[in-house]
DNA sequence: TCTGCCGGGCT
DNA sequence: AGCCCGGCAGA
């Protein structure tokens, strides 16, 4: 595709990472006024947008990096988080409502791109999971609604979020929320350094473009978003095979942000899908035949024509046996 | 290696 | 539909 678009894509996938670094710094300086922080965020995002085209910037975080406050551009990278720590609410999220205009045009463009949709989001998230420094997160819940990606730490919170914002708060959507969020836990193992079981926090995305999405929740409330179903059907397909959590050995020199390293390992399963699997529901339309789900019937103990009559008296075999089909004379 | 039979091609 | 066979997988 055109290089400019590719560049935007690269940038947009980098920006959240930097933002994340910023978030840790942000926590360290929460004594600052929100306005000041917000201005810094905007400034930082702008600077980062112009600086973060090179993967070098994306080098794994120095977790012991001091979150000093200064006006240098380097500090912007550390302190330019857009992540707001909701503090008293008990969760942090990406929810900025409709605050400032999108600080990073590239992010906005990527988010609003119609063909990127949720898969891109997941991809991005997975990518980020591998890069994120260790933290003490247990597990978080991410909204799967297109262009939302809100992350909360409580299932109640995410359900409420989905019900209110996306499902229009209708009561008929009871339990439906389950299908629109995913629990992210440590199964997205960070293999870059250790196999630490500590769950990784799902990286929230800028909602600078989700503003419009949030502004029309009622129109979406009665039917699932198409991209969601795309994901969901994919899950169903994948559900035929066990979820792969194991980790392939990896070159120590491999770049932790290489998507190919991360994507196959990290698969978030929506709670709804988990429910489906637990309840042994089958995909509605999918035919299981000719997939790896179909298994060959185990060999029976019964003797068939071949054994009974032998190859010499093949003419006495049943037709099916002669045709190498399932024996009809001595069925299982 | 033997056996059962699925999947698919040919007539 | 009838016939045949390559090839897979369990014993």
mmCIF file of N, CA, C and O (backbone and C1' of nucleotides) in Angstrom, chain A residues 296-314 317 321 324-327 330 332, chain B residues 1-6, chain C residues 6-11:
data_model
loop_
_atom_site.group_PDB
_atom_site.id
_atom_site.type_symbol
_atom_site.label_atom_id
_atom_site.label_comp_id
_atom_site.label_asym_id
_atom_site.label_seq_id
_atom_site.Cartn_x
_atom_site.Cartn_y
_atom_site.Cartn_z
ATOM 1 N N UNK A 296 -11.317 -39.034 13.260
ATOM 2 C CA UNK A 296 -11.640 -40.338 12.696
ATOM 3 C C UNK A 296 -12.210 -41.220 13.779
ATOM 4 O O UNK A 296 -11.733 -41.231 14.907
ATOM 5 N N UNK A 297 -13.221 -41.963 13.366
ATOM 6 C CA UNK A 297 -13.840 -42.843 14.350
ATOM 7 C C UNK A 297 -12.852 -43.925 14.756
ATOM 8 O O UNK A 297 -12.136 -44.475 13.921
ATOM 9 N N UNK A 298 -12.835 -44.177 16.017
ATOM 10 C CA UNK A 298 -11.912 -45.185 16.499
ATOM 11 C C UNK A 298 -12.247 -46.553 15.932
ATOM 12 O O UNK A 298 -13.372 -46.844 15.550
ATOM 13 N N UNK A 299 -11.234 -47.336 15.822
ATOM 14 C CA UNK A 299 -11.422 -48.656 15.231
ATOM 15 C C UNK A 299 -12.215 -49.535 16.192
ATOM 16 O O UNK A 299 -11.944 -49.557 17.388
ATOM 17 N N UNK A 300 -13.155 -50.250 15.643
ATOM 18 C CA UNK A 300 -13.991 -51.081 16.510
ATOM 19 C C UNK A 300 -13.349 -52.447 16.685
ATOM 20 O O UNK A 300 -12.440 -52.832 15.949
ATOM 21 N N UNK A 301 -13.855 -53.139 17.645
ATOM 22 C CA UNK A 301 -13.313 -54.455 17.935
ATOM 23 C C UNK A 301 -13.894 -55.518 16.995
ATOM 24 O O UNK A 301 -13.309 -56.584 16.826
ATOM 25 N N UNK A 302 -15.058 -55.213 16.410
ATOM 26 C CA UNK A 302 -15.759 -56.227 15.622
ATOM 27 C C UNK A 302 -14.954 -56.623 14.400
ATOM 28 O O UNK A 302 -14.274 -55.805 13.786
ATOM 29 N N UNK A 303 -15.064 -57.877 14.078
ATOM 30 C CA UNK A 303 -14.427 -58.353 12.854
ATOM 31 C C UNK A 303 -15.296 -57.964 11.669
ATOM 32 O O UNK A 303 -16.505 -58.076 11.699
ATOM 33 N N UNK A 304 -14.647 -57.572 10.644
ATOM 34 C CA UNK A 304 -15.371 -57.172 9.450
ATOM 35 C C UNK A 304 -15.177 -58.239 8.380
ATOM 36 O O UNK A 304 -14.468 -59.231 8.564
ATOM 37 N N UNK A 305 -15.820 -57.994 7.281
ATOM 38 C CA UNK A 305 -15.795 -58.981 6.206
ATOM 39 C C UNK A 305 -14.369 -59.392 5.837
ATOM 40 O O UNK A 305 -14.088 -60.567 5.588
ATOM 41 N N UNK A 306 -13.530 -58.437 5.801
ATOM 42 C CA UNK A 306 -12.157 -58.727 5.398
ATOM 43 C C UNK A 306 -11.530 -59.750 6.321
ATOM 44 O O UNK A 306 -10.859 -60.692 5.870
ATOM 45 N N UNK A 307 -11.765 -59.555 7.612
ATOM 46 C CA UNK A 307 -11.187 -60.475 8.579
ATOM 47 C C UNK A 307 -11.900 -61.809 8.553
ATOM 48 O O UNK A 307 -11.276 -62.872 8.669
ATOM 49 N N UNK A 308 -13.215 -61.728 8.412
ATOM 50 C CA UNK A 308 -14.007 -62.947 8.508
ATOM 51 C C UNK A 308 -13.758 -63.857 7.304
ATOM 52 O O UNK A 308 -13.479 -65.055 7.456
ATOM 53 N N UNK A 309 -13.842 -63.271 6.152
ATOM 54 C CA UNK A 309 -13.741 -64.091 4.949
ATOM 55 C C UNK A 309 -12.328 -64.110 4.375
ATOM 56 O O UNK A 309 -11.999 -65.020 3.610
ATOM 57 N N UNK A 310 -11.592 -63.138 4.708
ATOM 58 C CA UNK A 310 -10.255 -63.089 4.134
ATOM 59 C C UNK A 310 -10.256 -62.484 2.749
ATOM 60 O O UNK A 310 -11.293 -62.353 2.103
ATOM 61 N N UNK A 311 -9.108 -62.094 2.333
ATOM 62 C CA UNK A 311 -8.984 -61.438 1.036
ATOM 63 C C UNK A 311 -9.286 -62.421 -0.096
ATOM 64 O O UNK A 311 -9.771 -62.039 -1.166
ATOM 65 N N UNK A 312 -9.051 -63.725 0.183
ATOM 66 C CA UNK A 312 -9.272 -64.725 -0.868
ATOM 67 C C UNK A 312 -10.746 -64.780 -1.255
ATOM 68 O O UNK A 312 -11.080 -64.956 -2.419
ATOM 69 N N UNK A 313 -11.612 -64.634 -0.253
ATOM 70 C CA UNK A 313 -13.047 -64.719 -0.558
ATOM 71 C C UNK A 313 -13.655 -63.326 -0.558
ATOM 72 O O UNK A 313 -14.655 -63.052 0.097
ATOM 73 N N UNK A 314 -13.051 -62.494 -1.254
ATOM 74 C CA UNK A 314 -13.508 -61.103 -1.295
ATOM 75 C C UNK A 314 -14.929 -61.003 -1.857
ATOM 76 O O UNK A 314 -15.681 -60.076 -1.530
ATOM 77 N N UNK A 317 -17.573 -60.642 0.662
ATOM 78 C CA UNK A 317 -17.648 -59.430 1.481
ATOM 79 C C UNK A 317 -18.938 -58.693 1.184
ATOM 80 O O UNK A 317 -19.520 -58.833 0.091
ATOM 81 N N UNK A 321 -17.657 -53.235 2.186
ATOM 82 C CA UNK A 321 -16.286 -53.658 2.401
ATOM 83 C C UNK A 321 -15.547 -53.760 1.072
ATOM 84 O O UNK A 321 -14.380 -53.402 0.969
ATOM 85 N N UNK A 324 -14.440 -50.598 0.101
ATOM 86 C CA UNK A 324 -13.608 -49.959 1.137
ATOM 87 C C UNK A 324 -14.385 -48.905 1.900
ATOM 88 O O UNK A 324 -13.855 -47.867 2.288
ATOM 89 N N UNK A 325 -15.617 -49.186 2.090
ATOM 90 C CA UNK A 325 -16.458 -48.303 2.898
ATOM 91 C C UNK A 325 -16.710 -48.984 4.235
ATOM 92 O O UNK A 325 -16.271 -50.102 4.468
ATOM 93 N N UNK A 326 -17.421 -48.284 5.059
ATOM 94 C CA UNK A 326 -17.737 -48.838 6.374
ATOM 95 C C UNK A 326 -18.583 -50.092 6.211
ATOM 96 O O UNK A 326 -19.590 -50.091 5.499
ATOM 97 N N UNK A 327 -18.145 -51.131 6.883
ATOM 98 C CA UNK A 327 -18.800 -52.422 6.725
ATOM 99 C C UNK A 327 -20.274 -52.345 7.132
ATOM 100 O O UNK A 327 -20.629 -51.767 8.145
ATOM 101 N N UNK A 330 -21.234 -56.243 9.270
ATOM 102 C CA UNK A 330 -20.846 -56.293 10.685
ATOM 103 C C UNK A 330 -20.631 -54.869 11.211
ATOM 104 O O UNK A 330 -19.507 -54.473 11.479
ATOM 105 N N UNK A 332 -20.646 -51.663 13.667
ATOM 106 C CA UNK A 332 -20.166 -51.521 15.047
ATOM 107 C C UNK A 332 -21.312 -51.627 16.037
ATOM 108 O O UNK A 332 -22.348 -51.062 15.820
ATOM 109 P P DT B 1 6.436 -53.507 5.879
ATOM 110 O "O5'" DT B 1 5.096 -54.214 6.427
ATOM 111 C "C5'" DT B 1 5.248 -55.397 7.215
ATOM 112 C "C4'" DT B 1 3.888 -55.762 7.750
ATOM 113 C "C3'" DT B 1 2.770 -55.719 6.712
ATOM 114 O "O3'" DT B 1 2.037 -56.926 6.770
ATOM 115 C "C1'" DT B 1 2.164 -54.454 8.617
ATOM 116 P P DC B 2 1.014 -57.295 5.665
ATOM 117 O "O5'" DC B 2 -0.341 -57.156 6.514
ATOM 118 C "C5'" DC B 2 -0.432 -57.820 7.751
ATOM 119 C "C4'" DC B 2 -1.669 -57.369 8.508
ATOM 120 C "C3'" DC B 2 -2.945 -57.362 7.667
ATOM 121 O "O3'" DC B 2 -3.976 -57.993 8.398
ATOM 122 C "C1'" DC B 2 -2.624 -55.254 8.710
ATOM 123 P P DT B 3 -5.301 -58.369 7.707
ATOM 124 O "O5'" DT B 3 -6.216 -57.128 8.158
ATOM 125 C "C5'" DT B 3 -6.388 -56.869 9.547
ATOM 126 C "C4'" DT B 3 -7.124 -55.570 9.744
ATOM 127 C "C3'" DT B 3 -8.389 -55.415 8.893
ATOM 128 O "O3'" DT B 3 -9.495 -55.308 9.756
ATOM 129 C "C1'" DT B 3 -7.056 -53.442 8.899
ATOM 130 P P DG B 4 -10.937 -55.391 9.184
ATOM 131 O "O5'" DG B 4 -11.371 -53.852 9.230
ATOM 132 C "C5'" DG B 4 -11.371 -53.177 10.475
ATOM 133 C "C4'" DG B 4 -11.705 -51.712 10.279
ATOM 134 C "C3'" DG B 4 -12.918 -51.446 9.394
ATOM 135 O "O3'" DG B 4 -13.735 -50.477 10.020
ATOM 136 C "C1'" DG B 4 -11.037 -50.257 8.588
ATOM 137 P P DC B 5 -15.116 -50.128 9.420
ATOM 138 O "O5'" DC B 5 -14.778 -48.808 8.573
ATOM 139 C "C5'" DC B 5 -14.177 -47.718 9.216
ATOM 140 C "C4'" DC B 5 -13.810 -46.640 8.208
ATOM 141 C "C3'" DC B 5 -14.862 -46.383 7.129
ATOM 142 O "O3'" DC B 5 -14.905 -44.995 6.852
ATOM 143 C "C1'" DC B 5 -12.831 -46.740 6.131
ATOM 144 P P DC B 6 -16.162 -44.186 7.277
ATOM 145 O "O5'" DC B 6 -15.585 -42.724 7.045
ATOM 146 C "C5'" DC B 6 -14.425 -42.317 7.752
ATOM 147 C "C4'" DC B 6 -13.581 -41.394 6.887
ATOM 148 C "C3'" DC B 6 -14.383 -40.434 6.022
ATOM 149 O "O3'" DC B 6 -13.780 -39.151 6.065
ATOM 150 C "C1'" DC B 6 -12.901 -41.684 4.678
ATOM 151 P P DG C 6 -4.587 -46.971 -5.768
ATOM 152 O "O5'" DG C 6 -4.085 -45.589 -5.122
ATOM 153 C "C5'" DG C 6 -4.539 -44.366 -5.707
ATOM 154 C "C4'" DG C 6 -4.513 -43.250 -4.676
ATOM 155 C "C3'" DG C 6 -3.323 -43.302 -3.725
ATOM 156 O "O3'" DG C 6 -2.890 -41.965 -3.467
ATOM 157 C "C1'" DG C 6 -5.346 -43.473 -2.485
ATOM 158 P P DG C 7 -1.535 -41.723 -2.699
ATOM 159 O "O5'" DG C 7 -2.030 -41.539 -1.184
ATOM 160 C "C5'" DG C 7 -3.077 -40.635 -0.921
ATOM 161 C "C4'" DG C 7 -3.600 -40.826 0.492
ATOM 162 C "C3'" DG C 7 -2.507 -41.075 1.530
ATOM 163 O "O3'" DG C 7 -2.740 -40.212 2.627
ATOM 164 C "C1'" DG C 7 -4.213 -42.670 1.756
ATOM 165 P P DC C 8 -1.548 -39.818 3.553
ATOM 166 O "O5'" DC C 8 -2.328 -39.679 4.944
ATOM 167 C "C5'" DC C 8 -3.638 -39.148 4.940
ATOM 168 C "C4'" DC C 8 -4.444 -39.772 6.054
ATOM 169 C "C3'" DC C 8 -3.649 -39.975 7.348
ATOM 170 O "O3'" DC C 8 -4.381 -39.423 8.414
ATOM 171 C "C1'" DC C 8 -4.762 -41.976 6.738
ATOM 172 P P DA C 9 -3.632 -39.026 9.727
ATOM 173 O "O5'" DA C 9 -4.129 -40.190 10.705
ATOM 174 C "C5'" DA C 9 -5.517 -40.387 10.871
ATOM 175 C "C4'" DA C 9 -5.757 -41.714 11.561
ATOM 176 C "C3'" DA C 9 -4.812 -41.982 12.735
ATOM 177 O "O3'" DA C 9 -5.561 -42.552 13.790
ATOM 178 C "C1'" DA C 9 -4.742 -43.771 11.240
ATOM 179 P P DG C 10 -5.034 -42.410 15.227
ATOM 180 O "O5'" DG C 10 -5.506 -43.809 15.829
ATOM 181 C "C5'" DG C 10 -6.854 -44.185 15.652
ATOM 182 C "C4'" DG C 10 -6.971 -45.703 15.678
ATOM 183 C "C3'" DG C 10 -6.254 -46.359 16.856
ATOM 184 O "O3'" DG C 10 -7.081 -47.393 17.359
ATOM 185 C "C1'" DG C 10 -5.423 -47.251 14.833
ATOM 186 P P DA C 11 -6.663 -48.100 18.698
ATOM 187 O "O5'" DA C 11 -6.130 -49.508 18.160
ATOM 188 C "C5'" DA C 11 -7.031 -50.323 17.417
ATOM 189 C "C4'" DA C 11 -6.343 -51.605 17.005
ATOM 190 C "C3'" DA C 11 -5.569 -52.308 18.111
ATOM 191 O "O3'" DA C 11 -5.785 -53.709 17.998
ATOM 192 C "C1'" DA C 11 -4.126 -51.865 16.293
#
